């Protein structure tokens, strides 16, 4: 069968080809009556927009690239990323736009991302888990393609708009709670110290404990469960009488719980454990995890909203910082 064309849609809708073209290219001034007739005609004829032809007219690709600056395996291990992906796919679909996922875990990956964006294949860039000093960020900014980040890009906070949860206050909430529970020797496992979550959650911890937050009570992880296991083991070796630990992500906290279990430490009787995120992991650990809920879906929505505004030529307010909530379960 012959593939339906824009002329077929116009004939079925009883409008001019120009009216159909204006609607397909996002013209807001097509009348409601014409819009309904055209949408019905598209459904009846089975017409599909030729994106290559549209791009020649609009100078838009109809796609956004999401760049995760982590090793490939983290995309599938950390449930937080799936929230961002689902939200972006839904919101972009409402604009008839597609999402392209790229992982920038090493120099070769980063070079491919830069070439892809420089090649004019994306209308915008969504940055996830970007690390300080990443040369890819400056290269992407130089392309002039609109870019936003979920979480601040350290050192580029005034260049790249972003949305985030209030990491520092969330860490304060958890640390204060552990203190209020009568815990005397509280340790922490941070995220990577070249990420905003790693830095700000440690800052919130030290805001509450002050001088009690000594170096021996601080260990570093990389957001993975395995790093939580090993960091907890190092803390127990160095501070065997610790009675609480604030872990900067639920996934790392799951690893910490595993190490404590193997060491024969009861949770929360011997050691209270607090996480951060309130991801799907938190309710499935044993015991269920007391954690800090960051509104992941709302952060994702605000991040995509910022990017769409930039693509439309607007200068949106940034940053967008959303509040966190303490969620008490059985681990603390």
XYZ file of C-alpha atoms in Angstrom:
332
model
C 0.000 0.000 0.000
C 1.100 3.548 -0.726
C 2.382 5.352 2.344
C -0.065 8.145 3.338
C 1.227 11.687 2.850
C 0.504 15.090 4.314
C -1.733 15.719 1.267
C -3.868 12.697 2.252
C -4.210 14.062 5.783
C -5.225 17.491 4.487
C -7.843 15.973 2.169
C -9.291 13.780 4.933
C -9.412 16.709 7.361
C -10.858 19.144 4.846
C -8.099 21.714 5.428
C -5.128 23.002 3.445
C -1.764 21.257 3.376
C -0.282 24.395 4.966
C -2.603 24.116 7.971
C -1.535 20.494 8.522
C 2.104 21.497 8.198
C 1.741 24.310 10.724
C 0.144 21.966 13.266
C 2.838 19.316 12.816
C 5.526 21.955 13.320
C 4.038 23.133 16.606
C 2.173 26.252 15.510
C -0.054 27.310 18.428
C -2.423 29.327 16.252
C -4.172 26.466 14.439
C -7.864 26.594 15.423
C -9.290 23.957 17.741
C -11.683 22.758 15.049
C -8.882 22.295 12.526
C -6.648 20.655 15.121
C -9.299 18.042 15.995
C -9.997 17.332 12.308
C -6.293 16.925 11.532
C -5.652 14.644 14.516
C -8.625 12.474 13.479
C -7.341 12.363 9.882
C -3.857 11.339 11.026
C -5.353 8.461 13.002
C -7.605 7.366 10.129
C -4.934 7.526 7.414
C -2.119 6.106 9.530
C 0.120 9.027 8.595
C 3.562 9.064 10.260
C 5.646 12.230 10.403
C 8.799 12.101 8.280
C 11.291 13.308 10.872
C 14.067 13.909 8.335
C 11.824 16.227 6.338
C 10.634 17.987 9.483
C 14.221 18.511 10.631
C 15.078 20.300 7.388
C 12.296 22.800 8.093
C 12.520 23.201 11.884
C 16.270 22.627 12.349
C 15.275 20.282 15.180
C 16.069 16.572 15.512
C 13.121 15.742 17.748
C 15.395 13.952 20.217
C 17.222 14.537 23.494
C 20.334 12.649 24.613
C 20.627 11.554 28.249
C 24.252 11.089 29.364
C 25.047 8.963 32.431
C 28.619 9.597 33.598
C 29.055 6.226 35.303
C 30.191 2.731 34.276
C 27.625 0.778 32.256
C 26.717 -1.635 35.060
C 25.498 1.197 37.315
C 22.691 1.974 34.863
C 21.086 -1.352 35.777
C 22.145 -1.558 39.437
C 20.938 1.810 40.746
C 17.115 2.158 40.719
C 17.323 5.964 40.856
C 18.341 6.160 37.204
C 15.247 4.294 36.051
C 13.057 7.015 37.606
C 14.800 9.668 35.526
C 14.566 7.600 32.344
C 10.849 6.843 32.780
C 10.050 10.476 33.534
C 12.063 11.793 30.594
C 10.490 9.318 28.156
C 6.982 10.295 29.309
C 7.523 14.047 29.210
C 9.339 14.010 25.881
C 6.633 11.815 24.341
C 4.133 14.560 25.150
C 6.196 16.757 22.822
C 6.599 13.956 20.231
C 10.315 13.804 21.073
C 12.541 10.768 21.587
C 15.141 9.946 24.237
C 18.580 8.622 23.322
C 20.513 7.014 26.220
C 24.318 7.210 26.249
C 26.661 5.982 28.997
C 29.925 7.888 29.472
C 31.880 5.565 31.736
C 35.336 6.060 30.214
C 37.246 8.347 27.845
C 36.119 6.458 24.748
C 32.470 6.783 25.789
C 32.895 10.485 26.497
C 34.454 11.087 23.077
C 31.494 9.336 21.429
C 29.037 11.534 23.324
C 30.873 14.683 22.238
C 30.950 13.576 18.592
C 27.259 12.678 18.705
C 26.184 16.054 20.045
C 28.572 17.990 17.814
C 27.104 16.101 14.873
C 23.767 17.804 15.443
C 21.895 14.659 16.470
C 20.191 16.078 19.583
C 18.156 19.156 20.481
C 19.285 18.987 24.105
C 21.401 17.117 26.657
C 20.348 15.707 30.053
C 23.347 15.083 32.326
C 23.158 12.446 35.075
C 25.715 11.841 37.824
C 28.271 14.216 36.325
C 31.620 14.352 38.139
C 33.685 17.471 38.839
C 36.399 18.181 36.297
C 34.830 16.099 33.522
C 36.213 17.574 30.276
C 33.150 16.274 28.432
C 31.014 18.916 30.144
C 33.014 21.844 28.765
C 33.025 20.273 25.299
C 29.228 19.911 25.406
C 28.775 23.505 26.576
C 30.963 24.671 23.665
C 28.585 23.024 21.160
C 25.857 25.487 22.117
C 23.309 22.669 22.451
C 21.015 23.280 25.474
C 22.155 21.202 28.464
C 20.804 20.699 31.988
C 21.775 18.397 34.840
C 20.047 16.369 37.503
C 22.100 17.610 40.428
C 24.640 20.420 40.192
C 27.719 20.065 38.013
C 30.431 21.117 40.459
C 32.233 24.197 39.206
C 29.604 24.778 36.507
C 26.610 25.578 38.712
C 26.152 28.989 37.045
C 26.599 27.595 33.533
C 24.423 24.491 33.481
C 20.892 24.752 34.959
C 19.937 21.942 37.312
C 17.303 20.508 39.611
C 18.116 18.566 42.775
C 16.935 17.485 46.187
C 18.263 19.367 49.213
C 21.073 16.887 49.916
C 22.651 18.842 52.747
C 19.434 19.324 54.693
C 18.464 15.688 54.109
C 21.758 14.578 55.651
C 21.131 16.884 58.597
C 17.697 15.325 59.098
C 19.131 11.814 59.254
C 22.092 12.717 61.471
C 19.896 14.641 63.929
C 17.551 11.669 64.103
C 20.409 9.291 64.964
C 21.601 11.678 67.676
C 18.053 11.935 69.068
C 17.920 8.145 69.253
C 20.782 8.301 71.763
C 23.540 7.113 69.417
C 26.952 8.274 70.624
C 29.459 7.178 67.979
C 27.982 7.862 64.545
C 29.927 7.112 61.362
C 29.137 7.836 57.725
C 29.746 6.331 54.301
C 29.815 9.114 51.706
C 29.269 9.059 47.981
C 32.084 10.046 45.567
C 33.600 13.347 46.621
C 33.552 14.731 43.089
C 29.732 14.653 43.012
C 27.313 17.083 44.706
C 25.568 14.279 46.584
C 28.871 13.040 47.967
C 29.972 16.488 49.124
C 26.683 17.918 50.384
C 25.558 14.840 52.313
C 28.908 14.787 54.116
C 28.514 18.511 54.840
C 25.081 17.882 56.370
C 26.552 15.109 58.547
C 29.337 17.367 59.845
C 26.918 20.307 60.319
C 25.180 18.290 63.029
C 28.103 16.468 64.641
C 30.735 19.191 64.435
C 34.041 18.014 65.928
C 32.564 14.606 66.674
C 32.653 13.918 62.923
C 36.294 12.846 63.044
C 38.129 11.427 60.013
C 38.156 7.927 61.463
C 34.333 7.936 61.372
C 34.191 8.828 57.663
C 34.527 6.345 54.804
C 33.912 6.834 51.092
C 31.902 4.786 48.597
C 30.987 5.072 44.930
C 27.175 4.604 45.172
C 27.413 0.811 44.580
C 26.317 -1.895 47.012
C 29.794 -3.431 46.946
C 31.383 -0.142 48.001
C 28.943 0.031 50.924
C 30.021 -3.443 52.039
C 33.733 -2.639 51.930
C 33.373 0.818 53.510
C 31.389 -0.666 56.409
C 34.059 -3.318 56.911
C 36.764 -0.650 57.127
C 34.718 1.348 59.641
C 34.168 -1.685 61.881
C 37.870 -2.482 61.802
C 38.810 1.074 62.713
C 35.940 1.902 65.108
C 34.571 -1.396 66.455
C 32.374 0.341 69.050
C 30.446 2.544 66.604
C 26.700 2.407 67.237
C 25.243 4.129 64.144
C 26.094 4.814 60.521
C 24.572 7.229 58.022
C 25.093 5.831 54.526
C 24.702 8.323 51.680
C 22.580 6.060 49.449
C 20.159 3.180 49.976
C 22.152 0.906 47.685
C 25.340 1.434 49.690
C 23.304 1.034 52.899
C 22.167 -2.397 51.680
C 25.832 -3.313 51.389
C 26.535 -1.961 54.877
C 23.700 -4.076 56.309
C 25.215 -7.166 54.703
C 28.610 -6.487 56.310
C 27.058 -5.851 59.725
C 25.091 -9.093 59.469
C 28.240 -11.067 58.640
C 30.042 -9.389 61.548
C 27.300 -10.500 63.943
C 26.108 -6.957 64.661
C 22.365 -6.593 65.258
C 20.527 -3.790 63.470
C 19.309 -1.565 65.052
C 20.137 -2.899 68.534
C 23.919 -2.748 68.130
C 24.243 -0.450 65.133
C 21.546 1.822 63.704
C 21.702 2.287 59.939
C 20.264 5.201 57.933
C 20.232 5.540 54.159
C 19.372 8.196 51.594
C 17.006 8.210 48.565
C 14.015 6.099 49.680
C 14.497 4.090 46.492
C 12.908 0.699 45.880
C 15.874 -0.844 47.720
C 14.920 0.709 51.070
C 11.781 -1.347 51.681
C 13.367 -4.659 50.645
C 16.414 -4.732 52.946
C 16.476 -6.717 56.180
C 15.513 -4.905 58.292
C 13.684 -2.286 56.160
C 15.762 0.851 55.888
C 15.241 4.127 57.698
C 16.162 6.651 55.040
C 15.811 10.158 53.627
C 13.274 10.443 50.853
C 14.313 12.670 48.016
C 11.434 13.333 45.601
C 13.097 11.581 42.654
C 10.145 11.835 40.273
C 9.696 15.554 40.936
C 13.423 16.209 40.551
C 13.325 14.352 37.237
C 10.283 16.332 36.077
C 11.898 19.645 36.959
C 15.120 18.651 35.189
C 13.268 17.809 31.970
C 11.151 20.968 32.293
C 14.321 23.069 32.492
C 15.683 21.446 29.344
C 12.468 21.863 27.352
C 12.369 25.522 28.326
C 15.936 25.996 27.094
C 15.135 24.218 23.827
C 12.200 26.617 23.396
C 14.541 29.574 23.784
C 13.585 30.494 27.343
C 15.906 31.137 30.308
C 14.304 29.207 33.174
C 14.933 29.878 36.843
C 17.694 27.644 38.194
C 18.533 25.905 40.399
C 15.375 24.117 41.479
C 15.956 22.649 44.956
C 13.287 20.361 46.410
C 12.852 19.382 50.089
C 13.578 15.945 51.544
C 11.661 13.898 54.142
C 12.861 11.521 56.857
C 11.266 8.057 56.530
C 11.559 5.913 59.686
C 11.572 2.133 59.328
C 13.200 -0.650 61.345
C 16.953 -0.137 60.747
C 17.202 2.901 63.044
